[in-house]
mmCIF file of C-alpha atoms and ligand atoms in Angstrom:
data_model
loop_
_atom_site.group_PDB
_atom_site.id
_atom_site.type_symbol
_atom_site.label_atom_id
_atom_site.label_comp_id
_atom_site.label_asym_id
_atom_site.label_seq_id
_atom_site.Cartn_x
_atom_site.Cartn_y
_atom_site.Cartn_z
ATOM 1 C CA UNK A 64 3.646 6.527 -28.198
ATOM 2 C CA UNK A 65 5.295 3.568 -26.658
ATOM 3 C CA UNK A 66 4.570 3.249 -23.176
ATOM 4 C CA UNK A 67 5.938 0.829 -20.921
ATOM 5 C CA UNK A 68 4.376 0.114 -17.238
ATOM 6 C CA UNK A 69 6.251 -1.700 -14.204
ATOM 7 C CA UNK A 70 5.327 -3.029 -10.516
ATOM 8 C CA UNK A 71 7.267 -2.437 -7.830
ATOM 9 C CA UNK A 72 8.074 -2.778 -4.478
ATOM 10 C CA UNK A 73 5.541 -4.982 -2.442
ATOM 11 C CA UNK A 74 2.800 -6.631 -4.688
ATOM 12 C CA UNK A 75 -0.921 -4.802 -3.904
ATOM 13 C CA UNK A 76 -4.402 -6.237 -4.104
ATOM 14 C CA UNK A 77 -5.545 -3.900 -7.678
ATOM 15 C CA UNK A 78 -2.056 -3.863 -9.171
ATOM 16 C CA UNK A 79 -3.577 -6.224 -12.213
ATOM 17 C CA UNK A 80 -6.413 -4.118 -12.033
ATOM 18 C CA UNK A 81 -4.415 -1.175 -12.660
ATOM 19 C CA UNK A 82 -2.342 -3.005 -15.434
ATOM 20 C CA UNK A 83 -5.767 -4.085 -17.346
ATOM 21 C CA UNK A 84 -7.021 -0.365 -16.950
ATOM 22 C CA UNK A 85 -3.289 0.969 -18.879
ATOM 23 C CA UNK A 86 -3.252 -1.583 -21.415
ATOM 24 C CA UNK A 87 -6.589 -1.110 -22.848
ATOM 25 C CA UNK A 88 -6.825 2.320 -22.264
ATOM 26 C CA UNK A 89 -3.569 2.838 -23.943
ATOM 27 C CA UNK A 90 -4.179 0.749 -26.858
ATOM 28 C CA UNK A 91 -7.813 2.499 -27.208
ATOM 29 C CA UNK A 92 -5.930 5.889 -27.590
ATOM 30 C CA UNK A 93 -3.250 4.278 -30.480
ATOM 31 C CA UNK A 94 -0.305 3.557 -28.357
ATOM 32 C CA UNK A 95 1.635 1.263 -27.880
ATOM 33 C CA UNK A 96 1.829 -0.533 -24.341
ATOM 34 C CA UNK A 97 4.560 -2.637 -23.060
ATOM 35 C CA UNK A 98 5.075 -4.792 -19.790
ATOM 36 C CA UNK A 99 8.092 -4.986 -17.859
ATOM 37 C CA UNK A 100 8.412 -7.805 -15.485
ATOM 38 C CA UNK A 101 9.426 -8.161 -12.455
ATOM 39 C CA UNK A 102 9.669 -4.489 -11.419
ATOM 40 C CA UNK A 103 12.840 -2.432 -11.779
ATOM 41 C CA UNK A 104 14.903 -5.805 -11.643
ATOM 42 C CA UNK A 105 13.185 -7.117 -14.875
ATOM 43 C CA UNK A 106 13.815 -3.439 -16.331
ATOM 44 C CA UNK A 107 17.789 -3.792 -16.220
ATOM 45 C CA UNK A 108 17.678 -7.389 -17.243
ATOM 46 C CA UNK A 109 15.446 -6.178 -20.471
ATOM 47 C CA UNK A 110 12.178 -8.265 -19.613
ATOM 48 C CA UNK A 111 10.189 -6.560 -21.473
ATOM 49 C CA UNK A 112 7.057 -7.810 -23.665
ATOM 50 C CA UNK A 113 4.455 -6.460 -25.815
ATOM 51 C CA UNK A 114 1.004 -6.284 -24.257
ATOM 52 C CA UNK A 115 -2.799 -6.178 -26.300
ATOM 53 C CA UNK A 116 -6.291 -6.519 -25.093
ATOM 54 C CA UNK A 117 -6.633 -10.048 -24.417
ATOM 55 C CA UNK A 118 -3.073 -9.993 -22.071
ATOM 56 C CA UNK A 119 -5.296 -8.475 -19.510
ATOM 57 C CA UNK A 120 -7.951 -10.684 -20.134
ATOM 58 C CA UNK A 121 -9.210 -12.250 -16.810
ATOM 59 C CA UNK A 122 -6.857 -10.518 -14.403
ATOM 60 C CA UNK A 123 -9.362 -7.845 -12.823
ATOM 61 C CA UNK A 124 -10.027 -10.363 -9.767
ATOM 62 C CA UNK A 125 -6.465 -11.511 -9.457
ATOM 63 C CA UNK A 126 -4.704 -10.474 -6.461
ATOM 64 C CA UNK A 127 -0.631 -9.734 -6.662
ATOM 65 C CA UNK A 128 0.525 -8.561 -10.158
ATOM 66 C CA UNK A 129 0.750 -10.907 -13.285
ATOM 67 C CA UNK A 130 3.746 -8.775 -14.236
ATOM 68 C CA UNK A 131 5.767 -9.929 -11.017
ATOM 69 C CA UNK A 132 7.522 -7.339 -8.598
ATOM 70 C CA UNK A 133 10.759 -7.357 -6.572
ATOM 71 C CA UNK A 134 13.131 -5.450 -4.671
ATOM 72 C CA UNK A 135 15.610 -4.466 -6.933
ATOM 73 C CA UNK A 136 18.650 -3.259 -4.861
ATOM 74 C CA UNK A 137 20.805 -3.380 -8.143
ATOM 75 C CA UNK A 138 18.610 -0.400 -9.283
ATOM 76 C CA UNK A 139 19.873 1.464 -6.835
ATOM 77 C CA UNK A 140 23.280 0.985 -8.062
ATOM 78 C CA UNK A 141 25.040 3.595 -10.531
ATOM 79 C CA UNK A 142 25.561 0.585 -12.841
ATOM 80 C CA UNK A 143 22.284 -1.005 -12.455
ATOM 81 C CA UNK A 144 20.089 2.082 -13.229
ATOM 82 C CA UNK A 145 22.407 2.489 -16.011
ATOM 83 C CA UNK A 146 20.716 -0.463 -17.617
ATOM 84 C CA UNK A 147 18.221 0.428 -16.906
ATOM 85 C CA UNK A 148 18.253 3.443 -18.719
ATOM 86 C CA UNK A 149 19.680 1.594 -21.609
ATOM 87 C CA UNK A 150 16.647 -0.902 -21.621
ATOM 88 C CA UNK A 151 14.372 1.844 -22.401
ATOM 89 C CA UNK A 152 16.626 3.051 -24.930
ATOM 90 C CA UNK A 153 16.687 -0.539 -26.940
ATOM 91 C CA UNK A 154 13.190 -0.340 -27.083
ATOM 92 C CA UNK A 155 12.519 2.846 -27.871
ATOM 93 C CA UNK A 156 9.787 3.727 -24.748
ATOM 94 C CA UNK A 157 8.649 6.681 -24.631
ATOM 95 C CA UNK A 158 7.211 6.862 -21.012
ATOM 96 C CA UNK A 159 7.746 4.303 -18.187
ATOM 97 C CA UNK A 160 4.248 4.283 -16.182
ATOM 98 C CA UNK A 161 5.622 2.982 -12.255
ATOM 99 C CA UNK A 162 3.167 1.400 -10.097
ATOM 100 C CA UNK A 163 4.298 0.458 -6.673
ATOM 101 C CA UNK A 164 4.952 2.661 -3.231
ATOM 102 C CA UNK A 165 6.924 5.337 -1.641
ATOM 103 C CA UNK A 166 10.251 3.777 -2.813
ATOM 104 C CA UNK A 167 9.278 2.740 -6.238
ATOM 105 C CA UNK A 168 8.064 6.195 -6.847
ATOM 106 C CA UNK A 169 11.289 7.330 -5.426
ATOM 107 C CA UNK A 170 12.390 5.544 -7.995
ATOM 108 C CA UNK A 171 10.578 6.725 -10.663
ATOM 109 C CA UNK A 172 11.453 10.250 -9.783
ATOM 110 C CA UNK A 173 15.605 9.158 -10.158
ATOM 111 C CA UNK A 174 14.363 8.467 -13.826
ATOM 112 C CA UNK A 175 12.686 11.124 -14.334
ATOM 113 C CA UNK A 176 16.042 13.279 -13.046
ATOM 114 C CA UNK A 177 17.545 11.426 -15.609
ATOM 115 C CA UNK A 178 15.907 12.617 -18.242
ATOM 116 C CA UNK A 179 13.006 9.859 -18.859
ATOM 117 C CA UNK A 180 9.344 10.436 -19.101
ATOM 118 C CA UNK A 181 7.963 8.558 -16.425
ATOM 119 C CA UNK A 182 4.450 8.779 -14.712
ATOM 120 C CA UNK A 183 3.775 7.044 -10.931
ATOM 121 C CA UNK A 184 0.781 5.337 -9.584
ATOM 122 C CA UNK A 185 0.837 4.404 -5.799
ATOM 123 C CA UNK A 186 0.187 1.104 -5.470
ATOM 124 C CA UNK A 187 0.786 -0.391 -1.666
ATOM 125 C CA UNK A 188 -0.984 -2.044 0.481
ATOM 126 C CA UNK A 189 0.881 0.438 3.277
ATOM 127 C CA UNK A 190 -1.161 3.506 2.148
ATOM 128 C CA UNK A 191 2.174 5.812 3.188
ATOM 129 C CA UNK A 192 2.409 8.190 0.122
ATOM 130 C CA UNK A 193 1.293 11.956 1.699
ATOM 131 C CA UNK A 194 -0.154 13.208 -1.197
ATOM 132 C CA UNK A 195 -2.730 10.571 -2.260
ATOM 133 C CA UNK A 196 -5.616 9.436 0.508
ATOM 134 C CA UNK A 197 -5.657 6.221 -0.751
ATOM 135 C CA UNK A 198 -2.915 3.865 -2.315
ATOM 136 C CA UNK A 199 -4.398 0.978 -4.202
ATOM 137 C CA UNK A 200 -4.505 -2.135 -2.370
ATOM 138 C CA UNK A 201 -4.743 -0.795 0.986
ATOM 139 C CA UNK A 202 -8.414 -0.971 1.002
ATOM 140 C CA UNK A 203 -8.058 -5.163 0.076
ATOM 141 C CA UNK A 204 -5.518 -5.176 2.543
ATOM 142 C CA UNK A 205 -8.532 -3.971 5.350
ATOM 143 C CA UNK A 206 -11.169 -6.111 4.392
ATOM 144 C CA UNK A 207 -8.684 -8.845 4.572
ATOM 145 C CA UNK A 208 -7.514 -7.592 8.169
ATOM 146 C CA UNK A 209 -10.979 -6.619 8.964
ATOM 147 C CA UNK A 210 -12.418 -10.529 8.313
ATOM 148 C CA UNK A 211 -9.154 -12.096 11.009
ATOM 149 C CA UNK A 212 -10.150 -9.220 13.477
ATOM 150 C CA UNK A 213 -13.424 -11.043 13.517
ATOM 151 C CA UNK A 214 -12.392 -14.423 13.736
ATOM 152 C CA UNK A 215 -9.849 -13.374 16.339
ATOM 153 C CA UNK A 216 -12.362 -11.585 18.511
ATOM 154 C CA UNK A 217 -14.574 -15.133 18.742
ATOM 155 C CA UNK A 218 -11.728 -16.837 20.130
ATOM 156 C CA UNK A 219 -10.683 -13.932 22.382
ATOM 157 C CA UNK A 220 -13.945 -13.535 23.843
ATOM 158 C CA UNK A 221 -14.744 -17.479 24.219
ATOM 159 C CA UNK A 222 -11.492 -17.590 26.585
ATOM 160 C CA UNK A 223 -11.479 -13.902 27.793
ATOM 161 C CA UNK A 224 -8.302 -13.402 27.043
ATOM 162 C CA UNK A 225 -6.492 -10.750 25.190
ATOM 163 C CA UNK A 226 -4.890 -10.627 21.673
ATOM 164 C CA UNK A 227 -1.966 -8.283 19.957
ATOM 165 C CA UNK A 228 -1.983 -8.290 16.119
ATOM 166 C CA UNK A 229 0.977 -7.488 14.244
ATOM 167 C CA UNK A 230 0.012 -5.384 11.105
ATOM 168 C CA UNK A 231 2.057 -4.064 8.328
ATOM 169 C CA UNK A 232 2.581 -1.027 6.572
ATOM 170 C CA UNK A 233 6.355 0.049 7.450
ATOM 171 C CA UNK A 234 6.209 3.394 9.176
ATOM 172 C CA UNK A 235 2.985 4.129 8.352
ATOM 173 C CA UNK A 236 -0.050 3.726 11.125
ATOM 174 C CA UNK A 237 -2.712 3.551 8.564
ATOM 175 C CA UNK A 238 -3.141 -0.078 8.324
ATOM 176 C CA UNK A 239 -3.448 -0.302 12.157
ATOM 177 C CA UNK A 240 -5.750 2.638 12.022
ATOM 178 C CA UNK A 241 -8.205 1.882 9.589
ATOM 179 C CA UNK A 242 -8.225 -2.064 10.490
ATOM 180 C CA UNK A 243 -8.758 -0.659 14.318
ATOM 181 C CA UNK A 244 -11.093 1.257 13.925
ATOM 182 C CA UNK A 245 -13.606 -0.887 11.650
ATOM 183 C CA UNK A 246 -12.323 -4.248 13.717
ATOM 184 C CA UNK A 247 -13.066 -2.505 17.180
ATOM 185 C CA UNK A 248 -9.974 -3.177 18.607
ATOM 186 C CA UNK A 249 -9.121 -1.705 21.681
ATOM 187 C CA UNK A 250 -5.910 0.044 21.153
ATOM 188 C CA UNK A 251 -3.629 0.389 18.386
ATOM 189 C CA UNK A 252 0.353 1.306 18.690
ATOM 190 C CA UNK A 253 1.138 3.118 15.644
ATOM 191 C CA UNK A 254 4.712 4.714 14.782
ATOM 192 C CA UNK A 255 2.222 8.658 15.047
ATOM 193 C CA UNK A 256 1.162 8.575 18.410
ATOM 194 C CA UNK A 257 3.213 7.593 21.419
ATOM 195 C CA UNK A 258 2.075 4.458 23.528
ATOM 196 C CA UNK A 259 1.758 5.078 27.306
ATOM 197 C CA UNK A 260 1.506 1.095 28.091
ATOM 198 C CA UNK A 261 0.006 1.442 31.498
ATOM 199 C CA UNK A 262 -2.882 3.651 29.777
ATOM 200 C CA UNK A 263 -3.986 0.594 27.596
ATOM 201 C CA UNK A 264 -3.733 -1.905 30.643
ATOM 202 C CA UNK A 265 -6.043 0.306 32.931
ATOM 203 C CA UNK A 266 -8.467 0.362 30.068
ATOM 204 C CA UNK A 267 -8.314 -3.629 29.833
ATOM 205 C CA UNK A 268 -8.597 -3.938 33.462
ATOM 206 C CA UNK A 269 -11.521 -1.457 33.590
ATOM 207 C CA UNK A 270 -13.084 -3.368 30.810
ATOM 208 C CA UNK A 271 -12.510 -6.365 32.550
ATOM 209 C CA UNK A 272 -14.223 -4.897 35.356
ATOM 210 C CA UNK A 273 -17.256 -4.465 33.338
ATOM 211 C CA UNK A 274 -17.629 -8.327 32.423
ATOM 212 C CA UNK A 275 -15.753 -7.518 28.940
ATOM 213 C CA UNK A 276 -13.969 -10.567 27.897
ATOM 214 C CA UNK A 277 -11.840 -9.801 25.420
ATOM 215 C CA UNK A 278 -9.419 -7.052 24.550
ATOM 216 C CA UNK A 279 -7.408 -6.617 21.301
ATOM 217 C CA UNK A 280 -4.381 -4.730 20.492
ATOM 218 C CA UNK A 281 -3.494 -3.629 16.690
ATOM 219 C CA UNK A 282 0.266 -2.921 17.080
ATOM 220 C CA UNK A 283 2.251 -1.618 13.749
ATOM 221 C CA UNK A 284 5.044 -3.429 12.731
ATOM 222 C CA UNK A 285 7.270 -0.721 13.116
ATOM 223 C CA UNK A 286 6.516 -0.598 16.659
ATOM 224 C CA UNK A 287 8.791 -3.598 17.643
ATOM 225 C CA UNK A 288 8.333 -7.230 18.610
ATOM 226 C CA UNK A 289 4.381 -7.515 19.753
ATOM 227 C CA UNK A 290 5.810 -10.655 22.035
ATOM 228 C CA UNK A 291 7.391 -8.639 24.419
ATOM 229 C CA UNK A 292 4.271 -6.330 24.167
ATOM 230 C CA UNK A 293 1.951 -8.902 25.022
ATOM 231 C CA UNK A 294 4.349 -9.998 28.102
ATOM 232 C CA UNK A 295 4.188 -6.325 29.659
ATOM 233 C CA UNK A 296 0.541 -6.747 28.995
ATOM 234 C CA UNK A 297 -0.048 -9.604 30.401
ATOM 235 C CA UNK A 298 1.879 -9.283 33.492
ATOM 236 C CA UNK A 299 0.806 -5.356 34.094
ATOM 237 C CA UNK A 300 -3.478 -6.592 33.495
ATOM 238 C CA UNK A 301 -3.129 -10.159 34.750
ATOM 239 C CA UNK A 302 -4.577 -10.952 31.621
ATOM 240 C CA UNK A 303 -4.143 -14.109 29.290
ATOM 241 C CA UNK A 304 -2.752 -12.699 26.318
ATOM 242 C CA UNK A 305 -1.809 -14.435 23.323
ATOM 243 C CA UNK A 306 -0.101 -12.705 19.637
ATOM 244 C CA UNK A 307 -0.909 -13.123 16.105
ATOM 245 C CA UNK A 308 0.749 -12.262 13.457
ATOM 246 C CA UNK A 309 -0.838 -12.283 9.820
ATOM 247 C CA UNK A 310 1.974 -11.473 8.286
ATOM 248 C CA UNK A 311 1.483 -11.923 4.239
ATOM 249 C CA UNK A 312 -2.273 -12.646 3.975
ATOM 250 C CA UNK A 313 -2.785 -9.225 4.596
ATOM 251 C CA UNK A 314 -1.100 -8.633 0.813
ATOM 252 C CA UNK A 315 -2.699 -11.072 -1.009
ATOM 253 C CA UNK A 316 -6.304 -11.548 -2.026
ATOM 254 C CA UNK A 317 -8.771 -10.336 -4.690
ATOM 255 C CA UNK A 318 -8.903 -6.642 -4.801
ATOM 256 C CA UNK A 319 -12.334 -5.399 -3.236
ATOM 257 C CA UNK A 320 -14.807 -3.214 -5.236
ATOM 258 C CA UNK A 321 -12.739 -0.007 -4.081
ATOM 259 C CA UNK A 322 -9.528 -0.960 -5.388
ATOM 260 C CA UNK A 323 -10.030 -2.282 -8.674
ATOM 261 C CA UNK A 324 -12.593 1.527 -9.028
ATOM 262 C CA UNK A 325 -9.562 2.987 -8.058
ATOM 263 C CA UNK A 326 -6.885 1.229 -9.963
ATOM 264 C CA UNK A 327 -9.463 1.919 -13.320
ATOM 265 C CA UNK A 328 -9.415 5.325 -12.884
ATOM 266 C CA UNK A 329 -5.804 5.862 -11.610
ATOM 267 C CA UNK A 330 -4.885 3.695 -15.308
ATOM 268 C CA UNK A 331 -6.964 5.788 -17.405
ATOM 269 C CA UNK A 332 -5.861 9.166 -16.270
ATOM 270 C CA UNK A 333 -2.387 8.088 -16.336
ATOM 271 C CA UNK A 334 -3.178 7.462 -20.018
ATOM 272 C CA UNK A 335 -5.532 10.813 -20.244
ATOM 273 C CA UNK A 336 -2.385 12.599 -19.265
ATOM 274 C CA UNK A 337 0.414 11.414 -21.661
ATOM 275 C CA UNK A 338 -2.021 11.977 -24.035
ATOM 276 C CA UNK A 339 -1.792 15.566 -23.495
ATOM 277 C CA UNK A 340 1.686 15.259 -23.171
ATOM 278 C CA UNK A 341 1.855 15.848 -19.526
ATOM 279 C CA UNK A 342 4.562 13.611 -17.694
ATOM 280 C CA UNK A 343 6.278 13.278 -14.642
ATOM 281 C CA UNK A 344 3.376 13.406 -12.673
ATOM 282 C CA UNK A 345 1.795 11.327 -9.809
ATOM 283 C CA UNK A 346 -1.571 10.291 -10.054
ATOM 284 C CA UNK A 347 -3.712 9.797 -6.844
ATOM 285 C CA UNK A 348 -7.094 10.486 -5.306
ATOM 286 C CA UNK A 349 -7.964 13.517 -2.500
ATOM 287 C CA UNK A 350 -11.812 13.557 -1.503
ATOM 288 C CA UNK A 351 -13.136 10.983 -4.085
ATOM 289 C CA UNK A 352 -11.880 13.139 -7.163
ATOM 290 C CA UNK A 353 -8.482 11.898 -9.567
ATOM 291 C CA UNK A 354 -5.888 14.090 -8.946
ATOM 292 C CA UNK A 355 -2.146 14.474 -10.226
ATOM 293 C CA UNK A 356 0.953 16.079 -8.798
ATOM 294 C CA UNK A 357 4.193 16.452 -9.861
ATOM 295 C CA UNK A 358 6.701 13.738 -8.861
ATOM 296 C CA UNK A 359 9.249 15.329 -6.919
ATOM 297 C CA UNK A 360 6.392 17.293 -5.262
ATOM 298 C CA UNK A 361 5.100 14.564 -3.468
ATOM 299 C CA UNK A 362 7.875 13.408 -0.949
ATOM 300 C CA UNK A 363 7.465 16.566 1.004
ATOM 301 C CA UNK A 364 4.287 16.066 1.860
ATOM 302 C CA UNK A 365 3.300 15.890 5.471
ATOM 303 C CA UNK A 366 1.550 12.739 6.790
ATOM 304 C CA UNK A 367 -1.525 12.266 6.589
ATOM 305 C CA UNK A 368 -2.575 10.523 9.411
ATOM 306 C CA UNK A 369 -5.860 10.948 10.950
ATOM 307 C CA UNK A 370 -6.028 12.109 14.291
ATOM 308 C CA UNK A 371 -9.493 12.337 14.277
ATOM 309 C CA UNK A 372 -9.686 9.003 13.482
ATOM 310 C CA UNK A 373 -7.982 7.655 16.396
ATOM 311 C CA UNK A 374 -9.875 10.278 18.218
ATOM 312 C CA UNK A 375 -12.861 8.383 17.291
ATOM 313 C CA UNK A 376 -11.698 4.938 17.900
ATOM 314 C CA UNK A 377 -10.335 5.902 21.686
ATOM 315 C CA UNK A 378 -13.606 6.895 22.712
ATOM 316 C CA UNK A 379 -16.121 4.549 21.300
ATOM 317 C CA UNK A 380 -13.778 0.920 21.507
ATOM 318 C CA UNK A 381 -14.134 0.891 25.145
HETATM 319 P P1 ADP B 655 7.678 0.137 -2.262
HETATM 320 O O1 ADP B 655 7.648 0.733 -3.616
HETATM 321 O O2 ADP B 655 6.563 -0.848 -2.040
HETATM 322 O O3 ADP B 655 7.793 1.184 -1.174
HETATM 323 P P2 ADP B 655 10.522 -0.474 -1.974
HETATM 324 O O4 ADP B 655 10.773 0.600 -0.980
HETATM 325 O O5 ADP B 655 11.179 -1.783 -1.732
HETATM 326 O O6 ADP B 655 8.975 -0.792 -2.159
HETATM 327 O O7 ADP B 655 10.986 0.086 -3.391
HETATM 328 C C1 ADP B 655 10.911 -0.730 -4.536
HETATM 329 C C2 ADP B 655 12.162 -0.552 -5.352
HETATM 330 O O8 ADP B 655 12.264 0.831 -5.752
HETATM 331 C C3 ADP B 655 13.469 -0.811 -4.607
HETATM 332 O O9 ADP B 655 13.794 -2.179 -4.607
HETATM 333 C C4 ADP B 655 14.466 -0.002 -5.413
HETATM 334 O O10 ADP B 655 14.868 -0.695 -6.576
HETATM 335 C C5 ADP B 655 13.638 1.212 -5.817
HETATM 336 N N1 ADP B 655 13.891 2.320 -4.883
HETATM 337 C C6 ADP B 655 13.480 2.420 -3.594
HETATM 338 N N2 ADP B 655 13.907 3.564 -3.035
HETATM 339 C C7 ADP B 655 14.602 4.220 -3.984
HETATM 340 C C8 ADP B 655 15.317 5.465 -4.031
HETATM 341 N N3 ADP B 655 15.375 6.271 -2.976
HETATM 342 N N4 ADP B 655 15.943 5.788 -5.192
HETATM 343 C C9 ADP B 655 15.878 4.976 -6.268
HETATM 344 N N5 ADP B 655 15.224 3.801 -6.283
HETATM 345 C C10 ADP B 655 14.594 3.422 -5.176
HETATM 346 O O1 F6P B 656 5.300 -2.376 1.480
HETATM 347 C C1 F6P B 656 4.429 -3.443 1.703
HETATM 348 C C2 F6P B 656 4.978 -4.336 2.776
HETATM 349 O O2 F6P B 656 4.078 -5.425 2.883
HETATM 350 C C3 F6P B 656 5.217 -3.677 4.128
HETATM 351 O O3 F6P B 656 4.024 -3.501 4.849
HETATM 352 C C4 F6P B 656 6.175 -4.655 4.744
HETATM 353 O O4 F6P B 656 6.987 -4.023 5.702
HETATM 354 C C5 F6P B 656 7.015 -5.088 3.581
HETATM 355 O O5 F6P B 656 6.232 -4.861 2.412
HETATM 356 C C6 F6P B 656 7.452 -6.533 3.585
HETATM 357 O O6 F6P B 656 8.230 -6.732 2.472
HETATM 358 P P1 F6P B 656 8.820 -8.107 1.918
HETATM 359 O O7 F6P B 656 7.794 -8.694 1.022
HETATM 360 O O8 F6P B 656 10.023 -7.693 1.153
HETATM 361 O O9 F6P B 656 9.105 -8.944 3.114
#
């Protein structure tokens, strides 16, 4: 078969990874593997090129993806997803294997109403697709987080002061979750769970109270501007508090040990699938084990967001 594979959307820590793990499984089964660059954008504009062994040779520690991604808002046009559609045609792909998030998938499943074999891999550092518990990169994307929490916290504490970190991840908590929770920050605001401000500035002020000198808020991008946050803060707890914002080091990076595992296996059933001629399907992971789903399956989903979790972190960062 010819198969073609795409990134999408925001770039992930394990999308070349992912790519190496498709390529070489692909050729070892006797098909034919393709790269489209640049995401759906490179698809209309027919950037396609033919992939082998050594293409993905030295790319497993690479963050990003060597294939390139974008934002295509052309796709989204009638006349761009045309092309799209053509592309394919011209060179005879069989199935188009999409890595990227939520609205690259959504993506994928347009093509797939269209009539094209396609198969979807989450790949986002966001971790916001229901059905999967991990998206690849989002794992990087903590360590990454995990390491400024740190480095954050020895300033903080040196000046007892307070700090609010801006995360990513859309609409989706998990970032400020998982990065909370293993960077012992005090609070987090996520998008899931409403924010009662003058509950997280009596727990500052108690902690201060106790001789703790520093206090550090995870607040989710789509929470609004964490500069007017830290002002309320501030003038509510009397304490100094300053705001960083990471901002695009939390995408880049070498994938960790967990993401380029995942992206392996995620590639290689992808593969194991259209090999038994099963398509239109999502792969992801649910309690360690490779699972698939069916694409238009998976936007119904509900969210997955731990409660327990943030359970956990409210009671023991104190
Ligand atoms: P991500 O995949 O990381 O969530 P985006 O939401 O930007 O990133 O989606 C990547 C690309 O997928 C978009 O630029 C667009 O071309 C395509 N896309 C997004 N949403 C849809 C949709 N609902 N229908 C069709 N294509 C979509
Ligand atoms: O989807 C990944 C992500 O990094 C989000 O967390 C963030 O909102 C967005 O992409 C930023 O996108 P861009 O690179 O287009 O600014």
């Amino acid at each position: 078969m010819n198969i073609a594979i795409l990134t999408s959307g925001g770039d992930a820590p394990g999308m070349n990874p992912l790519i190496r793990a498709v390529v070489r499984s692909g050729i070892y089964y006797g098909h034919k593997v393709y790269g489209i660059e640049s995401g759906y954008q490179g698809l209309i504009e027919g950037k396609v090129i033919e992939l082998n062994e050594s293409s993905v040779g030295d790319v497993i520690q690479k963050g990003g993806t060597f294939l390139g991604t974008s934002r295509s808002p052309s796709f989204q046009e009638q006349d761009g997803f045309n092309k799209a559609i053509n592309v394919l045609d011209i060179f005879n792909i069989d199935v188009l294997i999409v890595c990227g998030g939520d609205g690259s998938l959504k993506g994928a499943l347009k093509l797939k109403n269209a009539g094209i074999k396609v198969m979807g891999i989450p790949a986002s550092i966001d971790n916001d697709l229901a059905y999967t518990d991990y998206t690849i990169g989002f794992m990087t994307c903590l360590e990454t987080l995990c390491g400024l929490i740190s480095k954050i916290r020895d300033t903080t504490e040196s000046h007892g002061r307070a700090n609010v970190v801006e995360v990513m991840g859309r609409n989706c908590g998990d970032i400020a979750l998982y990065a909370g929770l293993a960077g012992g920050a005090e609070n987090i605001l996520v998008p899931e769970c409403p924010t009662d401000i003058d509950e997280i500035a009596k727990k500052a002020i108690l902690g201060k109270n106790r001789g703790k000198r520093h206090h550090i808020i995870l607040i989710s991008e789509a929470m609004g501007s964490p500069y007017e946050f830290a002002d309320k803060f501030q003038s509510l707890t009397g304490i100094d508090t300053k705001v960083t914002i990471p901002g695009y080091i939390q995408r880049g990076g070498s994938p960790c040990v967990f993401d380029r595992i995942l992206a392996s296996q995620m590639g290689f059933r992808a593969i194991e699938e259209i090999n038994k001629n099963n398509f239109n399907l999502a792969i992801g992971t649910r309690k360690e084990s490779i699972i698939t789903r069916n694409l238009e399956e998976i936007f119904s989903e509900e969210s997955k967001f731990s409660y327990n979790l943030l359970n956990i972190l409210k009671i023991i960062s104190i």
